Tab-separated table of C-alpha atoms in Angstrom:
chain	number	residue	atom	x	y	z
A	167	MET	CA	144.008	76.435	45.415
A	168	ALA	CA	146.524	75.247	47.742
A	169	MET	CA	145.575	75.387	51.538
A	170	ASN	CA	149.254	75.519	52.679
A	171	GLY	CA	148.746	74.091	56.182
A	172	ARG	CA	145.704	76.325	56.864
A	173	GLY	CA	143.346	75.092	59.885
A	174	VAL	CA	140.012	73.775	58.703
A	175	LEU	CA	137.013	72.935	60.645
A	176	VAL	CA	134.155	71.153	59.030
A	177	THR	CA	130.881	70.375	60.671
A	178	GLY	CA	128.972	67.351	59.397
A	179	GLY	CA	132.295	65.994	58.162
A	180	ALA	CA	131.760	62.281	58.498
A	181	THR	CA	129.160	61.935	55.701
A	182	GLY	CA	128.091	63.260	52.308
A	183	ILE	CA	129.017	66.716	51.232
A	184	GLY	CA	130.905	67.196	54.487
A	185	LEU	CA	133.014	64.123	53.991
A	186	ALA	CA	134.000	65.249	50.375
A	187	VAL	CA	134.861	68.742	51.766
A	188	VAL	CA	137.315	66.990	54.405
A	189	ASP	CA	138.905	65.098	51.340
A	190	TRP	CA	139.131	68.273	49.254
A	191	PHE	CA	140.982	70.199	51.997
A	192	ARG	CA	143.152	67.267	53.011
A	193	ALA	CA	144.232	66.773	49.263
A	194	ARG	CA	145.457	70.408	49.139
A	195	GLY	CA	147.462	70.521	52.365
A	196	GLY	CA	144.854	71.756	54.936
A	197	ARG	CA	145.065	70.544	58.479
A	198	VAL	CA	141.501	69.281	59.067
A	199	ALA	CA	139.250	68.918	62.053
A	200	ALA	CA	135.757	67.158	61.287
A	201	GLY	CA	132.729	67.414	63.636
A	202	TYR	CA	130.407	64.362	63.524
A	203	PHE	CA	127.272	63.191	65.447
A	204	GLU	CA	127.050	59.343	64.802
A	205	GLU	CA	129.794	57.245	65.801
A	206	ALA	CA	128.989	54.702	63.043
A	207	HIS	CA	129.565	57.526	60.438
A	208	ARG	CA	132.823	58.520	62.021
A	209	GLU	CA	134.195	54.837	62.029
A	210	ARG	CA	133.395	54.439	58.286
A	211	ALA	CA	134.821	57.911	57.317
A	212	ALA	CA	138.039	57.490	59.290
A	213	GLY	CA	139.416	54.663	57.269
A	214	GLY	CA	142.295	55.867	55.067
A	215	ARG	CA	142.082	59.464	56.237
A	216	ASP	CA	145.119	59.721	58.447
A	217	GLY	CA	145.555	63.049	60.296
A	218	VAL	CA	142.035	64.180	60.345
A	219	LEU	CA	140.887	65.119	63.922
A	220	TRP	CA	137.512	63.636	64.491
A	221	LEU	CA	135.517	65.651	67.053
A	222	ARG	CA	132.049	64.457	68.261
A	223	ALA	CA	129.472	67.253	68.804
A	224	ASP	CA	125.678	67.676	69.092
A	225	LEU	CA	125.171	71.076	67.524
A	226	ARG	CA	122.005	71.367	69.526
A	227	ARG	CA	124.094	71.725	72.745
A	228	GLU	CA	126.141	74.958	73.442
A	229	GLU	CA	128.587	73.219	75.610
A	230	GLU	CA	129.522	70.642	72.966
A	231	ILE	CA	129.894	73.400	70.321
A	232	ALA	CA	132.290	75.319	72.734
A	233	ALA	CA	134.193	72.171	73.198
A	234	LEU	CA	134.382	71.366	69.459
A	235	VAL	CA	135.910	74.808	68.578
A	236	GLU	CA	138.220	74.803	71.510
A	237	ARG	CA	139.600	71.597	70.696
A	238	ALA	CA	139.806	72.388	67.052
A	239	CYS	CA	141.676	75.382	67.808
A	240	ALA	CA	144.237	73.675	70.156
A	241	ASP	CA	144.864	70.952	67.615
A	242	LEU	CA	145.018	72.989	64.552
A	243	ARG	CA	146.812	75.943	66.203
A	244	GLU	CA	144.133	78.282	64.566
A	245	ILE	CA	140.922	78.084	62.541
A	246	ASP	CA	141.467	79.748	59.122
A	247	VAL	CA	138.422	78.180	57.609
A	248	LEU	CA	135.100	77.093	58.730
A	249	VAL	CA	132.707	75.088	56.636
A	250	ASN	CA	129.184	74.528	58.158
A	251	CYS	CA	128.017	71.322	56.513
A	252	ALA	CA	126.105	69.734	59.556
A	253	SER	CA	122.424	69.547	58.801
A	254	LEU	CA	119.315	67.272	59.122
A	255	THR	CA	118.630	66.561	55.636
A	256	GLY	CA	117.281	64.037	53.162
A	257	ALA	CA	114.319	61.835	54.397
A	258	SER	CA	114.936	62.973	57.984
A	259	SER	CA	113.978	66.570	57.148
A	260	LEU	CA	110.605	65.754	55.558
A	261	SER	CA	107.286	66.095	57.291
A	262	PRO	CA	104.021	67.691	55.870
A	263	PHE	CA	103.653	71.136	57.412
A	264	LEU	CA	100.462	70.249	59.294
A	265	ASP	CA	102.182	67.351	60.981
A	266	CYS	CA	105.498	68.874	61.970
A	267	THR	CA	105.881	68.413	65.787
A	268	ALA	CA	107.456	70.965	68.147
A	269	GLN	CA	110.262	68.459	68.689
A	270	PHE	CA	110.742	68.090	64.889
A	271	ILE	CA	110.863	71.873	64.458
A	272	ASP	CA	113.179	72.221	67.468
A	273	ASP	CA	115.676	69.574	66.110
A	274	MET	CA	115.703	71.131	62.492
A	275	ILE	CA	116.275	74.722	63.751
A	276	GLY	CA	118.667	73.667	66.555
A	277	THR	CA	120.950	71.662	64.084
A	278	ASN	CA	120.565	73.586	60.935
A	279	LEU	CA	120.376	77.077	62.038
A	280	ARG	CA	121.162	77.759	65.685
A	281	GLY	CA	124.036	75.158	65.813
A	282	THR	CA	125.477	77.009	62.649
A	283	VAL	CA	125.194	80.276	64.214
A	284	LEU	CA	126.773	79.314	67.487
A	285	VAL	CA	129.711	77.314	65.694
A	286	SER	CA	130.191	80.494	63.560
A	287	GLN	CA	130.255	82.704	66.334
A	288	SER	CA	132.843	80.619	68.266
A	289	ALA	CA	135.095	80.092	65.220
A	290	ALA	CA	134.866	83.804	64.078
A	291	ARG	CA	135.851	85.062	67.617
A	292	ALA	CA	138.859	82.716	67.426
A	293	MET	CA	139.712	84.208	63.950
A	294	VAL	CA	139.398	87.721	65.195
A	295	LYS	CA	141.596	87.050	68.208
A	296	ALA	CA	144.287	85.332	65.946
A	297	GLY	CA	144.113	88.542	63.618
A	298	ARG	CA	144.738	86.468	60.397
A	299	GLY	CA	141.127	86.773	58.777
A	300	GLY	CA	139.757	83.806	57.435
A	301	ALA	CA	136.731	82.262	55.477
A	302	ILE	CA	133.397	80.709	56.492
A	303	VAL	CA	131.049	78.809	54.232
A	304	HIS	CA	127.552	77.897	55.011
A	305	VAL	CA	126.130	74.871	53.095
A	306	ALA	CA	122.523	76.058	52.300
A	307	SER	CA	120.393	74.562	49.483
A	308	VAL	CA	118.195	75.159	46.565
A	309	GLY	CA	115.387	74.797	49.174
A	310	ALA	CA	116.522	78.320	50.404
A	311	LEU	CA	115.434	79.808	46.955
A	312	ALA	CA	112.410	77.688	45.998
A	313	ALA	CA	109.636	75.884	48.070
A	314	GLN	CA	109.893	72.131	48.331
A	315	GLU	CA	106.973	69.935	49.210
A	316	HIS	CA	106.899	68.584	52.825
A	317	ALA	CA	110.084	70.447	53.599
A	318	SER	CA	108.755	73.642	54.979
A	319	ILE	CA	111.014	73.635	58.100
A	320	TYR	CA	114.163	72.607	56.110
A	321	CYS	CA	113.569	75.410	53.476
A	322	ALA	CA	113.150	77.966	56.200
A	323	THR	CA	116.440	76.964	57.871
A	324	LYS	CA	118.331	77.155	54.644
A	325	ALA	CA	116.887	80.320	53.688
A	326	ALA	CA	117.913	81.681	57.098
A	327	LEU	CA	121.530	80.512	56.253
A	328	VAL	CA	121.746	82.472	53.259
A	329	ALA	CA	120.474	85.602	55.093
A	330	LEU	CA	122.878	84.912	57.955
A	331	GLY	CA	125.743	84.532	55.523
A	332	LYS	CA	125.079	87.997	54.085
A	333	ALA	CA	124.748	89.612	57.482
A	334	MET	CA	127.753	87.941	58.682
A	335	ALA	CA	129.767	89.168	55.684
A	336	LEU	CA	128.918	92.755	56.600
A	337	GLU	CA	129.990	92.523	60.173
A	338	LEU	CA	133.037	90.351	59.811
A	339	ALA	CA	134.517	92.108	56.703
A	340	PRO	CA	136.573	94.672	58.788
A	341	HIS	CA	138.298	91.688	60.454
A	342	GLY	CA	139.328	90.121	57.050
A	343	ILE	CA	136.759	87.314	57.488
A	344	ARG	CA	134.827	86.435	54.286
A	345	VAL	CA	131.460	84.737	54.548
A	346	ASN	CA	129.582	82.935	51.823
A	347	CYS	CA	126.939	80.235	51.163
A	348	VAL	CA	126.772	77.324	48.687
A	349	SER	CA	123.320	76.048	47.594
A	350	PRO	CA	123.577	72.610	46.255
A	351	GLY	CA	120.828	71.122	44.235
A	352	ASP	CA	120.015	67.295	43.973
A	353	ILE	CA	123.183	65.806	45.172
A	354	HIS	CA	123.688	61.951	45.346
A	355	THR	CA	124.394	61.066	49.110
A	356	GLN	CA	123.420	58.395	51.545
A	357	ALA	CA	121.125	60.851	53.256
A	358	SER	CA	119.410	61.876	50.139
A	359	GLY	CA	119.139	58.465	48.585
A	360	ASP	CA	115.492	57.728	49.333
A	361	VAL	CA	114.039	61.211	49.411
A	362	ASP	CA	111.595	60.290	46.704
A	363	GLY	CA	110.492	57.313	48.577
A	364	GLY	CA	110.074	59.359	51.763
A	365	LEU	CA	108.001	61.823	49.887
A	366	ARG	CA	105.801	59.211	48.402
A	367	ALA	CA	105.412	57.470	51.730
A	368	GLY	CA	104.403	60.729	53.335
A	369	GLY	CA	101.736	61.536	50.689
A	370	ALA	CA	103.494	64.247	48.797
A	371	THR	CA	101.711	64.949	45.426
A	372	ARG	CA	105.031	65.355	43.586
A	373	ARG	CA	103.224	67.862	41.362
A	374	TYR	CA	106.033	70.384	42.081
A	375	SER	CA	109.268	68.265	41.434
A	376	ARG	CA	111.908	69.678	39.198
A	377	HIS	CA	114.304	67.822	36.943
A	378	THR	CA	118.080	68.759	36.627
A	379	PRO	CA	118.816	69.934	33.151
A	380	LEU	CA	122.351	68.366	33.198
A	381	GLY	CA	120.412	65.045	33.281
A	382	ARG	CA	122.100	63.632	36.373
A	383	ARG	CA	122.434	64.002	40.214
A	384	GLY	CA	125.352	66.096	41.518
A	385	ARG	CA	128.291	64.433	43.240
A	386	PRO	CA	129.390	65.534	46.862
A	387	GLU	CA	133.089	66.321	45.422
A	388	GLU	CA	131.458	68.810	42.946
A	389	ILE	CA	129.952	70.771	45.780
A	390	ALA	CA	133.147	70.442	47.768
A	391	ALA	CA	135.187	72.068	45.009
A	392	ALA	CA	132.734	75.037	44.952
A	393	ILE	CA	133.088	75.270	48.711
A	394	GLY	CA	136.896	75.057	48.399
A	395	TRP	CA	136.994	77.780	45.876
A	396	LEU	CA	135.069	80.038	48.064
A	397	ALA	CA	137.425	79.477	51.074
A	398	SER	CA	140.435	79.844	48.803
A	399	ASP	CA	142.538	82.909	47.892
A	400	GLU	CA	141.138	82.487	44.514
A	401	ALA	CA	137.918	84.014	45.778
A	402	SER	CA	139.568	86.788	47.872
A	403	PHE	CA	137.083	89.441	46.595
A	404	VAL	CA	134.022	87.339	47.229
A	405	THR	CA	131.803	87.814	50.419
A	406	GLY	CA	128.185	87.909	51.093
A	407	ALA	CA	127.561	85.615	47.950
A	408	ASN	CA	125.358	82.393	47.601
A	409	LEU	CA	126.803	80.354	44.845
A	410	VAL	CA	124.065	77.986	43.500
A	411	ALA	CA	125.589	74.525	42.344
A	412	ASP	CA	122.556	72.905	41.077
A	413	GLY	CA	123.005	71.437	37.529
A	414	GLY	CA	120.466	74.069	36.368
A	415	PHE	CA	117.742	72.824	38.775
A	416	LEU	CA	116.555	76.432	39.403
A	417	SER	CA	116.997	77.693	35.832
A	418	TYR	CA	113.345	77.268	34.812
């Protein structure tokens, strides 16, 4: 699944699944631009990753999204692949439904959904202009397909990404642009490390918790491999799909 110098933009590329995606494409010859929000995350991620173009952007702000995609296009020459990993997730995405503030809702929707829409629009326009086709992958969640306690807004944004991916796939197919989603299960990242603690602290009953049949948490690089496959020529006839990578989490 060689990338052969293709230009790849990864939002949320300094942590967790996003950082694993950056590494996956770098290892296969991709030219990678990685969006990030927290400077401390970028500083930790940049070590030993020569050649990655690190671009700070707050995906709640249209002007920063426009600058992100413009700079990525200029430095990479073109964007062949967009991976939308940026998301408020883990403990920061938890709140009992009755306690969700307007600011919490705005931040969740602004980052997880609206930001993804705007980045995708901008990158897809660049792909259409270049006339080379391309691939877009949204990182959704098993929360798009099954409710999770204290994660109502998070689940809503991830379900919206799956629907968005299908609709984008229809409209962008004539331009040779494939659009797919990956829905990870319980993945071991820094952001998700204390989800259980956050749920307990918030008073969640935990009656609705699932267990992963494979008996372990997933690794970010396993999700990166699924994303990479969808973006590669090996998946050239796959568009409008949602690949669930959850170790059997939703199988019962």
